[in-house]
Coordinates of C-alpha atoms and ligand atoms in Angstrom, one line a residue:
X1 CA 172.1 -40.5 -255.4
X2 CA 172.2 -38.5 -252.2
X3 CA 170.9 -39.4 -248.8
X4 CA 167.9 -38.0 -247.0
X5 CA 170.1 -35.9 -244.7
X6 CA 171.7 -34.2 -247.7
X7 CA 168.4 -33.8 -249.4
X8 CA 167.1 -31.9 -246.4
X9 CA 170.2 -29.8 -246.0
X10 CA 170.8 -28.9 -249.6
X11 CA 167.4 -29.4 -251.1
X12 CA 165.0 -28.0 -248.7
X13 CA 167.2 -25.1 -247.5
X14 CA 168.3 -24.5 -251.1
X15 CA 164.7 -24.1 -252.3
X16 CA 163.5 -22.4 -249.2
X17 CA 160.8 -25.0 -248.7
X18 CA 161.7 -26.4 -245.3
X19 CA 158.6 -24.9 -243.7
X20 CA 156.2 -26.0 -246.3
X21 CA 157.5 -29.6 -246.2
X22 CA 156.9 -29.9 -242.4
X23 CA 153.2 -30.4 -243.0
X24 CA 153.6 -33.1 -245.6
X25 CA 154.2 -36.0 -243.3
X26 CA 156.3 -39.1 -243.7
X27 CA 154.9 -40.1 -247.1
X28 CA 156.6 -37.2 -248.7
X29 CA 159.9 -37.8 -247.0
X30 CA 159.8 -41.6 -247.8
X31 CA 159.2 -40.9 -251.5
X32 CA 161.7 -38.1 -251.8
X33 CA 164.5 -40.2 -250.3
X34 CA 164.2 -42.7 -253.2
X35 CA 165.4 -40.1 -255.7
X36 CA 167.7 -37.2 -255.3
X37 CA 164.9 -34.7 -255.9
X38 CA 161.1 -34.6 -255.6
X39 CA 158.2 -32.7 -257.1
X40 CA 154.8 -32.9 -255.5
X41 CA 151.9 -31.3 -257.3
X42 CA 149.0 -30.3 -254.9
X43 CA 145.7 -30.9 -256.7
X44 CA 143.8 -29.2 -253.9
X45 CA 145.8 -26.0 -253.9
X46 CA 144.7 -24.0 -257.0
X47 CA 146.4 -20.7 -257.4
X48 CA 144.3 -19.2 -260.2
X49 CA 143.6 -19.5 -263.9
X50 CA 146.6 -19.0 -266.2
X51 CA 145.7 -16.2 -268.6
X52 CA 146.8 -17.1 -272.1
X53 CA 148.0 -13.5 -272.3
X54 CA 150.9 -14.4 -270.0
X55 CA 152.3 -15.9 -273.2
X56 CA 152.2 -12.6 -275.0
X57 CA 154.7 -10.8 -277.3
X58 CA 156.2 -7.4 -277.9
X59 CA 156.9 -5.8 -281.3
X60 CA 158.6 -2.4 -281.4
X61 CA 159.4 -0.4 -284.5
X62 CA 163.1 -0.9 -283.8
X63 CA 165.8 -1.8 -286.3
X64 CA 165.0 -5.2 -287.9
X65 CA 161.9 -6.0 -285.9
X66 CA 159.2 -4.6 -288.1
X67 CA 161.0 -3.9 -291.4
X68 CA 162.6 -7.3 -292.4
X69 CA 161.3 -9.2 -289.4
X70 CA 157.6 -8.9 -290.0
X71 CA 157.0 -6.6 -292.9
X72 CA 158.6 -7.7 -296.2
X73 CA 156.2 -5.8 -298.5
X74 CA 153.6 -7.1 -300.9
X75 CA 156.1 -7.2 -303.8
X76 CA 158.7 -9.1 -302.0
X77 CA 160.2 -12.4 -303.2
X78 CA 159.9 -13.5 -299.5
X79 CA 156.7 -15.6 -299.1
X80 CA 154.2 -13.2 -297.6
X81 CA 150.6 -12.6 -296.8
X82 CA 149.7 -9.0 -297.8
X83 CA 153.3 -8.0 -297.2
X84 CA 153.6 -9.9 -293.9
X85 CA 156.2 -12.6 -293.6
X86 CA 154.3 -15.9 -294.0
X87 CA 156.6 -18.2 -292.1
X88 CA 156.3 -15.9 -289.0
X89 CA 152.5 -16.0 -289.2
X90 CA 152.6 -19.8 -289.4
X91 CA 155.0 -20.2 -286.5
X92 CA 153.0 -17.9 -284.3
X93 CA 149.8 -19.8 -284.9
X94 CA 151.6 -23.0 -283.7
X95 CA 152.5 -21.4 -280.3
X96 CA 149.0 -20.0 -279.9
X97 CA 150.3 -16.4 -279.5
X98 CA 147.6 -14.7 -277.5
X99 CA 148.5 -11.0 -277.6
X100 CA 151.1 -8.7 -279.3
X101 CA 152.1 -5.3 -278.0
X102 CA 153.0 -2.6 -280.6
X103 CA 154.6 -0.1 -281.6
X104 CA 156.8 0.3 -278.5
X105 CA 158.6 0.6 -276.2
X106 CA 160.3 3.9 -276.3
X107 CA 159.2 4.3 -279.9
X108 CA 155.6 4.6 -278.9
X109 CA 156.0 8.0 -277.3
X110 CA 157.2 9.6 -280.5
X111 CA 154.8 7.8 -282.8
X112 CA 151.9 9.5 -284.5
X113 CA 149.4 6.8 -285.4
X114 CA 147.9 9.0 -288.2
X115 CA 151.2 8.7 -290.1
X116 CA 150.6 4.9 -290.4
X117 CA 147.1 4.9 -292.0
X118 CA 145.8 5.8 -295.4
X119 CA 147.3 4.8 -298.8
X120 CA 150.8 3.4 -298.1
X121 CA 152.6 5.3 -300.8
X122 CA 151.4 8.6 -299.4
X123 CA 152.5 8.0 -295.8
X124 CA 155.2 10.2 -294.5
X125 CA 158.8 9.2 -293.6
X126 CA 159.7 10.1 -290.0
X127 CA 162.8 9.9 -287.8
X128 CA 162.7 6.7 -285.9
X129 CA 163.2 7.0 -282.1
X130 CA 166.0 4.4 -282.4
X131 CA 167.4 5.9 -285.7
X132 CA 170.5 7.4 -284.2
X133 CA 171.7 4.0 -282.9
X134 CA 171.7 2.7 -286.5
X135 CA 174.9 2.3 -288.6
X136 CA 175.4 4.1 -291.8
X137 CA 175.0 0.8 -293.7
X138 CA 171.6 0.1 -292.0
X139 CA 168.6 0.1 -294.4
X140 CA 166.9 3.4 -294.6
X141 CA 163.7 1.9 -293.1
X142 CA 165.6 1.4 -289.8
X143 CA 166.5 5.0 -289.5
X144 CA 163.6 6.8 -291.1
X145 CA 160.2 5.1 -290.5
X146 CA 158.5 4.7 -293.8
X147 CA 155.2 4.0 -292.0
X148 CA 154.4 1.2 -294.3
X149 CA 153.5 -1.0 -291.3
X150 CA 150.9 1.0 -289.3
X151 CA 147.7 0.3 -287.4
X152 CA 146.0 -1.5 -290.4
X153 CA 148.9 -3.8 -291.1
X154 CA 149.6 -4.5 -287.4
X155 CA 145.9 -5.4 -286.7
X156 CA 145.8 -7.5 -289.9
X157 CA 148.9 -9.3 -288.8
X158 CA 147.2 -10.1 -285.4
X159 CA 144.1 -11.3 -287.2
X160 CA 146.1 -13.6 -289.4
X161 CA 147.6 -15.2 -286.3
X162 CA 144.4 -15.2 -284.2
X163 CA 146.0 -13.0 -281.6
X164 CA 144.8 -9.8 -279.8
X165 CA 146.4 -6.4 -280.5
X166 CA 147.7 -4.4 -277.6
X167 CA 148.5 -0.8 -278.7
X168 CA 150.8 1.5 -276.7
X169 CA 149.6 5.1 -277.0
X170 CA 151.9 8.2 -277.2
X171 CA 151.5 10.1 -273.9
X172 CA 154.7 12.2 -274.1
X173 CA 154.2 13.9 -277.4
X174 CA 150.5 13.6 -278.5
X175 CA 147.5 15.2 -276.8
X176 CA 144.8 13.1 -275.1
X177 CA 142.5 13.7 -278.0
X178 CA 144.8 11.8 -280.3
X179 CA 144.6 8.8 -277.9
X180 CA 140.8 8.6 -278.1
X181 CA 140.8 9.3 -281.8
X182 CA 143.1 6.3 -282.3
X183 CA 140.6 4.2 -280.3
X184 CA 137.9 5.7 -282.5
X185 CA 139.8 4.7 -285.7
X186 CA 140.3 1.2 -284.4
X187 CA 137.0 0.5 -282.8
X188 CA 134.1 2.6 -284.2
X189 CA 131.6 0.5 -286.1
X190 CA 131.6 0.5 -289.9
X191 CA 130.0 3.6 -291.3
X192 CA 129.7 5.3 -287.9
X193 CA 132.5 7.9 -287.9
X194 CA 134.7 9.6 -290.4
X195 CA 137.6 7.6 -289.0
X196 CA 135.7 4.4 -289.5
X197 CA 135.2 5.5 -293.1
X198 CA 139.0 6.0 -293.4
X199 CA 139.5 2.5 -292.0
X200 CA 137.0 1.1 -294.5
X201 CA 138.7 2.8 -297.4
X202 CA 141.9 1.0 -296.5
X203 CA 140.0 -2.3 -296.7
X204 CA 139.0 -2.8 -293.1
X205 CA 135.3 -2.1 -292.8
X206 CA 134.9 -4.1 -289.6
X207 CA 136.4 -2.6 -286.4
X208 CA 139.6 -4.0 -285.1
X209 CA 138.1 -4.2 -281.6
X210 CA 141.3 -3.4 -279.8
X211 CA 140.8 -4.0 -276.1
X212 CA 144.3 -3.4 -274.6
X213 CA 145.7 0.1 -274.5
X214 CA 149.0 1.1 -272.9
X215 CA 148.8 4.7 -271.6
X216 CA 152.4 5.6 -272.4
X217 CA 155.5 3.5 -271.9
X218 CA 158.3 3.9 -269.3
X219 CA 156.8 7.3 -268.3
X220 CA 159.6 7.5 -265.7
X221 CA 162.2 7.6 -268.5
X222 CA 161.9 7.8 -272.4
X223 CA 158.1 8.2 -272.0
X224 CA 158.3 11.7 -270.6
X225 CA 160.6 11.7 -267.5
X226 CA 157.6 12.2 -265.3
X227 CA 157.4 11.8 -261.5
X228 CA 155.0 9.1 -260.5
X229 CA 152.6 11.7 -259.3
X230 CA 152.7 13.7 -262.6
X231 CA 152.2 10.5 -264.5
X232 CA 149.2 9.5 -262.4
X233 CA 147.6 12.9 -263.2
X234 CA 148.3 12.4 -266.9
X235 CA 146.9 8.8 -266.8
X236 CA 143.7 10.1 -265.2
X237 CA 143.4 12.8 -267.9
X238 CA 144.0 10.4 -270.8
X239 CA 141.6 7.8 -269.5
X240 CA 138.8 10.1 -268.3
X241 CA 136.8 9.8 -271.5
X242 CA 137.5 7.3 -274.1
X243 CA 134.7 5.9 -276.4
X244 CA 133.9 2.2 -275.8
X245 CA 131.6 1.4 -278.8
X246 CA 130.0 -1.4 -276.7
X247 CA 133.3 -3.1 -276.0
X248 CA 135.4 -3.1 -272.8
X249 CA 138.7 -1.2 -272.9
X250 CA 141.5 -2.3 -270.7
X251 CA 144.0 0.5 -269.8
X252 CA 147.5 -0.4 -268.8
X253 CA 149.5 2.1 -266.8
X254 CA 153.2 2.6 -267.3
X255 CA 154.5 0.8 -264.2
X256 CA 157.9 0.5 -262.5
X257 CA 161.4 -0.1 -263.7
X258 CA 162.5 -3.2 -261.8
X259 CA 162.3 -2.5 -258.0
X260 CA 161.2 1.1 -258.1
X261 CA 158.6 0.6 -255.3
X262 CA 158.3 4.4 -255.0
X263 CA 157.0 4.6 -258.6
X264 CA 154.2 2.2 -257.8
X265 CA 153.4 3.8 -254.5
X266 CA 153.5 7.3 -255.9
X267 CA 151.2 6.4 -258.8
X268 CA 148.5 4.7 -256.6
X269 CA 148.7 7.4 -253.9
X270 CA 148.1 10.1 -256.5
X271 CA 145.4 8.4 -258.5
X272 CA 143.3 7.7 -255.4
X273 CA 143.2 11.4 -254.5
X274 CA 140.3 11.5 -256.9
X275 CA 138.5 8.6 -255.1
X276 CA 138.6 4.8 -255.2
X277 CA 136.6 4.7 -258.4
X278 CA 139.7 5.7 -260.2
X279 CA 141.1 2.2 -259.7
X280 CA 138.4 1.0 -262.2
X281 CA 140.3 2.7 -265.0
X282 CA 143.5 0.8 -264.3
X283 CA 143.3 -2.7 -265.7
X284 CA 147.0 -3.5 -265.4
X285 CA 150.2 -2.0 -264.0
X286 CA 153.1 -2.7 -266.3
X287 CA 156.4 -3.9 -264.8
X288 CA 159.6 -4.0 -266.9
X289 CA 162.5 -6.2 -265.9
X290 CA 165.5 -7.0 -268.1
X291 CA 168.3 -9.3 -266.9
X292 CA 171.4 -7.4 -268.0
X293 CA 173.9 -6.9 -265.2
X294 CA 176.3 -9.9 -265.2
X295 CA 179.1 -8.0 -263.6
X296 CA 178.6 -9.9 -260.3
X297 CA 178.2 -6.7 -258.3
X298 CA 181.2 -4.9 -259.8
X299 CA 179.2 -2.2 -261.6
X300 CA 175.8 -0.7 -262.1
X301 CA 176.8 0.8 -265.4
X302 CA 174.2 -0.1 -268.1
X303 CA 177.0 -0.5 -270.7
X304 CA 179.7 -2.0 -268.6
X305 CA 177.5 -4.5 -266.8
X306 CA 176.4 -6.4 -269.9
X307 CA 178.1 -9.5 -271.2
X308 CA 178.0 -11.5 -274.5
X309 CA 175.0 -13.6 -275.6
X310 CA 177.2 -16.4 -277.0
X311 CA 180.6 -16.2 -275.4
X312 CA 179.8 -17.0 -271.8
X313 CA 181.1 -19.3 -269.1
X314 CA 179.4 -21.3 -266.3
X315 CA 179.3 -18.3 -263.9
X316 CA 177.6 -16.1 -266.5
X317 CA 175.0 -18.8 -267.0
X318 CA 174.1 -18.8 -263.3
X319 CA 174.3 -15.1 -263.0
X320 CA 171.9 -14.5 -265.8
X321 CA 169.4 -16.9 -264.2
X322 CA 169.9 -15.2 -260.8
X323 CA 169.1 -11.9 -262.4
X324 CA 166.0 -13.3 -264.1
X325 CA 164.9 -15.0 -260.9
X326 CA 164.5 -11.6 -259.3
X327 CA 161.2 -11.5 -261.2
X328 CA 159.5 -13.4 -258.3
X329 CA 160.5 -10.8 -255.7
X330 CA 159.5 -8.0 -258.0
X331 CA 156.1 -9.4 -258.4
X332 CA 155.8 -9.9 -254.7
X333 CA 157.0 -6.4 -253.9
X334 CA 154.9 -4.5 -256.3
X335 CA 151.9 -6.6 -255.5
X336 CA 152.3 -5.8 -251.8
X337 CA 152.5 -2.1 -252.5
X338 CA 149.5 -2.2 -254.8
X339 CA 147.6 -4.0 -252.1
X340 CA 148.1 -1.1 -249.7
X341 CA 145.9 1.0 -252.0
X342 CA 143.8 -1.7 -253.7
X343 CA 142.9 -4.3 -251.1
X344 CA 140.7 -6.3 -253.4
X345 CA 143.5 -6.3 -256.0
X346 CA 141.3 -5.1 -258.8
X347 CA 144.4 -4.0 -260.6
X348 CA 146.7 -6.8 -261.9
X349 CA 150.3 -6.8 -263.0
X350 CA 151.2 -6.8 -266.7
X351 CA 154.9 -7.6 -267.2
X352 CA 155.0 -6.1 -270.7
X353 CA 158.8 -6.2 -271.2
X354 CA 161.0 -9.0 -269.9
X355 CA 164.0 -11.0 -271.0
X356 CA 167.9 -11.0 -271.0
X357 CA 169.7 -8.0 -272.6
X358 CA 173.3 -8.6 -273.7
X359 CA 176.0 -6.4 -275.2
X360 CA 176.1 -6.1 -279.0
X361 CA 178.1 -8.6 -281.1
X362 CA 176.1 -11.8 -281.6
X363 CA 173.6 -10.5 -284.2
X364 CA 172.9 -13.0 -287.0
X365 CA 172.2 -10.0 -289.2
X366 CA 175.1 -7.6 -288.6
X367 CA 173.9 -4.1 -287.9
X368 CA 170.5 -5.1 -286.5
X369 CA 170.3 -3.0 -283.4
X370 CA 169.6 -4.9 -280.1
X371 CA 169.5 -8.2 -281.9
X372 CA 171.2 -11.0 -280.0
X373 CA 171.5 -14.8 -280.5
X374 CA 169.4 -16.8 -278.0
X375 CA 171.1 -20.0 -276.8
X376 CA 170.1 -22.8 -274.4
X377 CA 170.8 -20.3 -271.6
X378 CA 168.0 -18.1 -272.8
X379 CA 165.7 -21.2 -273.2
X380 CA 166.2 -22.1 -269.6
X381 CA 165.8 -18.4 -268.6
X382 CA 162.5 -18.1 -270.5
X383 CA 161.2 -21.4 -269.1
X384 CA 162.0 -20.2 -265.6
X385 CA 160.3 -16.9 -266.2
X386 CA 157.1 -18.4 -267.7
X387 CA 157.0 -20.8 -264.7
X388 CA 157.2 -17.8 -262.4
X389 CA 154.3 -16.2 -264.2
X390 CA 152.3 -19.4 -264.0
X391 CA 152.9 -19.7 -260.3
X392 CA 151.6 -16.2 -259.9
X393 CA 148.6 -16.7 -262.1
X394 CA 146.3 -14.8 -259.7
X395 CA 148.5 -11.6 -260.0
X396 CA 149.6 -11.6 -263.6
X397 CA 147.1 -10.6 -266.3
X398 CA 149.6 -10.4 -269.1
X399 CA 153.3 -10.6 -269.9
X400 CA 155.1 -9.7 -273.1
X401 CA 158.5 -11.2 -274.0
X402 CA 160.9 -8.5 -275.3
X403 CA 160.9 -8.9 -278.2
X404 CA 159.3 -11.2 -280.9
X405 CA 161.8 -11.2 -283.7
X406 CA 165.3 -9.8 -284.4
X407 CA 165.6 -8.1 -281.0
X408 CA 166.7 -9.2 -277.5
X409 CA 165.0 -12.4 -276.3
X410 CA 163.7 -13.2 -279.8
X411 CA 161.5 -16.2 -280.6
X412 CA 162.5 -15.8 -284.2
X413 CA 165.3 -14.5 -286.3
X414 CA 164.8 -13.4 -289.9
X415 CA 166.6 -11.6 -292.7
X416 CA 165.4 -11.5 -296.3
X417 CA 164.3 -15.1 -297.1
X418 CA 166.2 -16.6 -294.1
X419 CA 164.3 -17.5 -291.0
X420 CA 164.7 -19.7 -287.9
X421 CA 163.0 -20.4 -284.6
X422 CA 165.3 -19.8 -281.6
X423 CA 165.4 -22.0 -278.5
X424 CA 163.2 -19.3 -276.9
X425 CA 160.6 -19.8 -279.6
X426 CA 160.6 -23.5 -278.8
X427 CA 160.0 -22.9 -275.1
X428 CA 156.9 -20.8 -276.0
X429 CA 155.8 -23.8 -278.1
X430 CA 156.3 -26.2 -275.3
X431 CA 154.6 -24.0 -272.6
X432 CA 151.5 -23.2 -274.7
X433 CA 149.8 -26.2 -273.1
X434 CA 149.6 -24.2 -269.8
X435 CA 147.3 -21.6 -271.3
X436 CA 143.9 -21.4 -269.6
X437 CA 144.8 -24.1 -267.1
X438 CA 144.3 -23.9 -263.4
X439 CA 147.7 -23.2 -261.9
X440 CA 148.4 -25.6 -259.0
X441 CA 150.9 -25.2 -256.2
X442 CA 153.8 -27.6 -256.5
X443 CA 156.6 -28.3 -254.1
X444 CA 160.0 -28.7 -255.7
X445 CA 162.9 -30.1 -253.7
X446 CA 166.3 -30.7 -255.0
X447 CA 170.0 -30.3 -254.1
X448 CA 170.9 -26.7 -254.9
X449 CA 173.5 -25.7 -257.4
X450 CA 176.9 -24.8 -255.9
X451 CA 179.3 -22.6 -257.9
X452 CA 182.3 -20.4 -257.6
X453 CA 181.5 -16.7 -257.8
X454 CA 184.8 -14.8 -257.9
X455 CA 186.4 -17.1 -255.4
X456 CA 183.4 -17.2 -253.1
X457 CA 180.9 -20.1 -252.9
X458 CA 177.4 -19.3 -254.4
X459 CA 174.2 -21.3 -254.6
X460 CA 171.2 -21.3 -256.9
X461 CA 168.1 -23.4 -256.6
X462 CA 168.3 -26.9 -258.1
X463 CA 165.0 -27.4 -259.8
X464 CA 162.0 -25.3 -260.5
X465 CA 158.8 -25.2 -262.5
X466 CA 155.1 -24.9 -262.6
X467 CA 152.0 -27.1 -262.9
X468 CA 148.5 -26.6 -264.4
X469 CA 145.4 -28.7 -264.4
X470 CA 143.2 -29.2 -267.5
X471 CA 140.4 -31.7 -266.8
X472 CA 142.2 -34.9 -266.1
X473 CA 145.5 -33.7 -267.4
X474 CA 148.4 -32.0 -265.6
X475 CA 150.9 -30.0 -267.5
X476 CA 154.2 -29.9 -265.5
X477 CA 157.1 -27.8 -266.8
X478 CA 160.5 -28.0 -265.2
X479 CA 163.9 -26.4 -265.6
X480 CA 167.1 -27.9 -264.4
X481 CA 169.6 -25.0 -264.2
X482 CA 172.6 -27.2 -263.4
X483 CA 175.1 -27.0 -266.3
X484 CA 176.4 -30.6 -265.9
X485 CA 174.2 -32.6 -263.5
X486 CA 171.0 -34.3 -264.4
X487 CA 168.4 -34.6 -261.7
X488 CA 166.6 -37.9 -261.0
X489 CA 163.3 -36.8 -259.5
X490 CA 160.3 -38.5 -258.0
X491 CA 157.1 -36.9 -259.3
X492 CA 153.8 -37.4 -257.5
X493 CA 150.4 -35.8 -257.4
X494 CA 148.9 -35.3 -253.9
X495 CA 145.3 -36.5 -254.2
X496 CA 145.6 -38.5 -257.5
X497 CA 147.6 -41.1 -259.4
X498 CA 149.5 -40.6 -262.6
X499 CA 148.3 -43.1 -265.2
X500 CA 150.5 -42.1 -268.2
X501 CA 152.9 -39.5 -269.3
X502 CA 154.3 -37.8 -272.4
X503 CA 157.7 -36.1 -272.0
X504 CA 159.1 -33.4 -274.1
X505 CA 162.7 -32.2 -273.4
X506 CA 164.9 -29.5 -274.8
X507 CA 168.6 -29.9 -273.8
X508 CA 172.0 -29.9 -275.3
X509 CA 175.4 -31.0 -274.1
X510 CA 176.6 -27.6 -275.1
X511 CA 175.1 -24.8 -273.0
X512 CA 175.9 -22.4 -275.9
X513 CA 173.8 -24.4 -278.4
X514 CA 171.7 -22.2 -280.6
X515 CA 169.9 -22.2 -284.0
X516 CA 171.1 -20.2 -287.1
X517 CA 169.8 -19.7 -290.6
X518 CA 172.1 -22.5 -291.8
X519 CA 171.5 -24.8 -288.9
X520 CA 167.9 -24.2 -287.9
X521 CA 167.3 -27.4 -285.9
X522 CA 170.4 -27.6 -283.8
X523 CA 168.2 -27.0 -280.7
X524 CA 164.6 -28.2 -280.6
X525 CA 162.3 -30.1 -278.2
X526 CA 162.4 -33.8 -278.5
X527 CA 160.2 -36.6 -277.2
X528 CA 161.7 -38.6 -274.3
X529 CA 160.7 -41.9 -272.8
X530 CA 158.9 -41.9 -269.4
X531 CA 156.6 -44.3 -267.7
X532 CA 154.4 -43.9 -264.6
X533 CA 154.6 -46.7 -262.1
X534 CA 152.3 -47.2 -259.1
X535 CA 150.8 -43.8 -259.6
X536 CA 154.1 -41.9 -259.5
X537 CA 156.8 -41.2 -262.0
X538 CA 160.6 -41.1 -261.8
X539 CA 162.2 -38.8 -264.4
X540 CA 165.7 -37.7 -264.9
X541 CA 165.8 -34.0 -265.9
X542 CA 168.9 -33.5 -268.1
X543 CA 171.5 -30.9 -267.2
X544 CA 170.7 -27.4 -268.5
X545 CA 167.3 -28.4 -269.7
X546 CA 163.6 -27.4 -270.1
X547 CA 161.1 -30.2 -269.8
X548 CA 157.4 -30.5 -270.3
X549 CA 155.5 -33.5 -268.8
X550 CA 151.9 -34.0 -269.9
X551 CA 150.5 -36.2 -267.1
X552 CA 147.2 -38.1 -267.5
X553 CA 145.6 -38.8 -264.2
X554 CA 143.8 -42.1 -263.3
Ligands
AHR601 O1 162.8 -3.3 -275.6 C1 163.7 -2.2 -275.8 C2 163.4 -1.0 -275.0 O2 163.6 -1.3 -273.6 C3 162.0 -0.5 -275.0 O3 161.8 0.4 -276.1 C4 161.9 0.3 -273.7 O4 160.6 0.3 -273.3 C5 162.8 -0.5 -272.8 O5 163.6 0.4 -272.1

């Protein structure tokens, strides 16, 4: 236990909440002093509705993601539904996956959607954007795209799960006509166009009704090396006329890399040169942020700054979280720049690539490019990130974790008939309860984490999370980043009393804990005992943990 003085010194300064707490009066301070930390959920301070699409996914045709991860083929001995891995479909239904982005990533801007339709055996083989990074031993499907998994298969996959497709169009190497023809192929009613007939011939008479369309990907880099102004002009051209077929289309612009404020400013400045009405064609502005530089300020080199997914120490743990925690300032910064041009904030942010990115070496399937083994560190990272999105529910229309399977921050790993859910997948399962809830402001106060960063003292916040309201239920998710210290915390709801609680915790004494094909359940959420008393709740958040509390109000 710590005293009130230390709570105020470490906790309030540590979480930057001193100003906010001043208005809370003596009740809050009395309560907080009983435990070492406090969380107060403010019922009367709604932030916005949490779009289920914040819990979205990303599938790129990259190494083992599609071929092996998702597509095993109809003749496979791996249990499948029309060639799609059955276990994956079942797991994605459990987490209420709302939206999946495909086919890239950088792959998207060299992909011709026409290669991936029509009879599968007649589809062409093409060089994969990522092919040159593959080893000689890699399956041919990783180097040369067999196009067996195209628009039909992807949309069918989405339908099996009950999720929405989000297609990323090729802006770098296909003309604008191919963009609206792809929309026509997906969305024109049965019997209406030649492309609708082609879709019907493949067994899909009814339109796929794809609403979300990315207009290029990383247009500042692999997507064409444009300047922001050049890209804005292309965006206008590609979106000027696209057939709707009676359904809304939501275009997502290729937004900034991390803190490239100039990219955001340049795009909006240019697009508005043709009038404010242009904003109506931008549904979302896509931000990408990967946490990769764990060098503690020693280098900015993309290769040298990365560290191992599995072999890490305490400092690496905190550094990764610190890198990921930048997400809040990125949201704030780009939102502010967007507001200079779009005062009503018609355009929302879409964080369509996020997650940690480590150096190669931890792949469960040797040779799978960009595959890494998610541990408890990545579970805490993912919980923290989803909490940031929830707390910014009024700004974030969608987010897509990079990537779904066999790549980067995977929810699942698979190879042949082997499959496992990673700790990241379990976090998505826990957090699904937030979907469609009303995000509520919550005040977190806790002693901050102190650690040694190359001989210098460093700090990180002590407890963080998010809260959402669903009728008389509050879903509260909390991460404790401290690698060794649990946090006893007093939880209260301003304006209501807690009647009962159900607690679900994911934690492990070993911060490196992870799941493998042989040991699938090493890390998973477990129920924990918790009881409300007198309208509040005291709960001890284990070290290095992700927790969900389902609170029922009186
Ligand atoms: O997710 C891997 C790659 O990272 C994507 O293809 C690209 O958009 C980003 O740079």
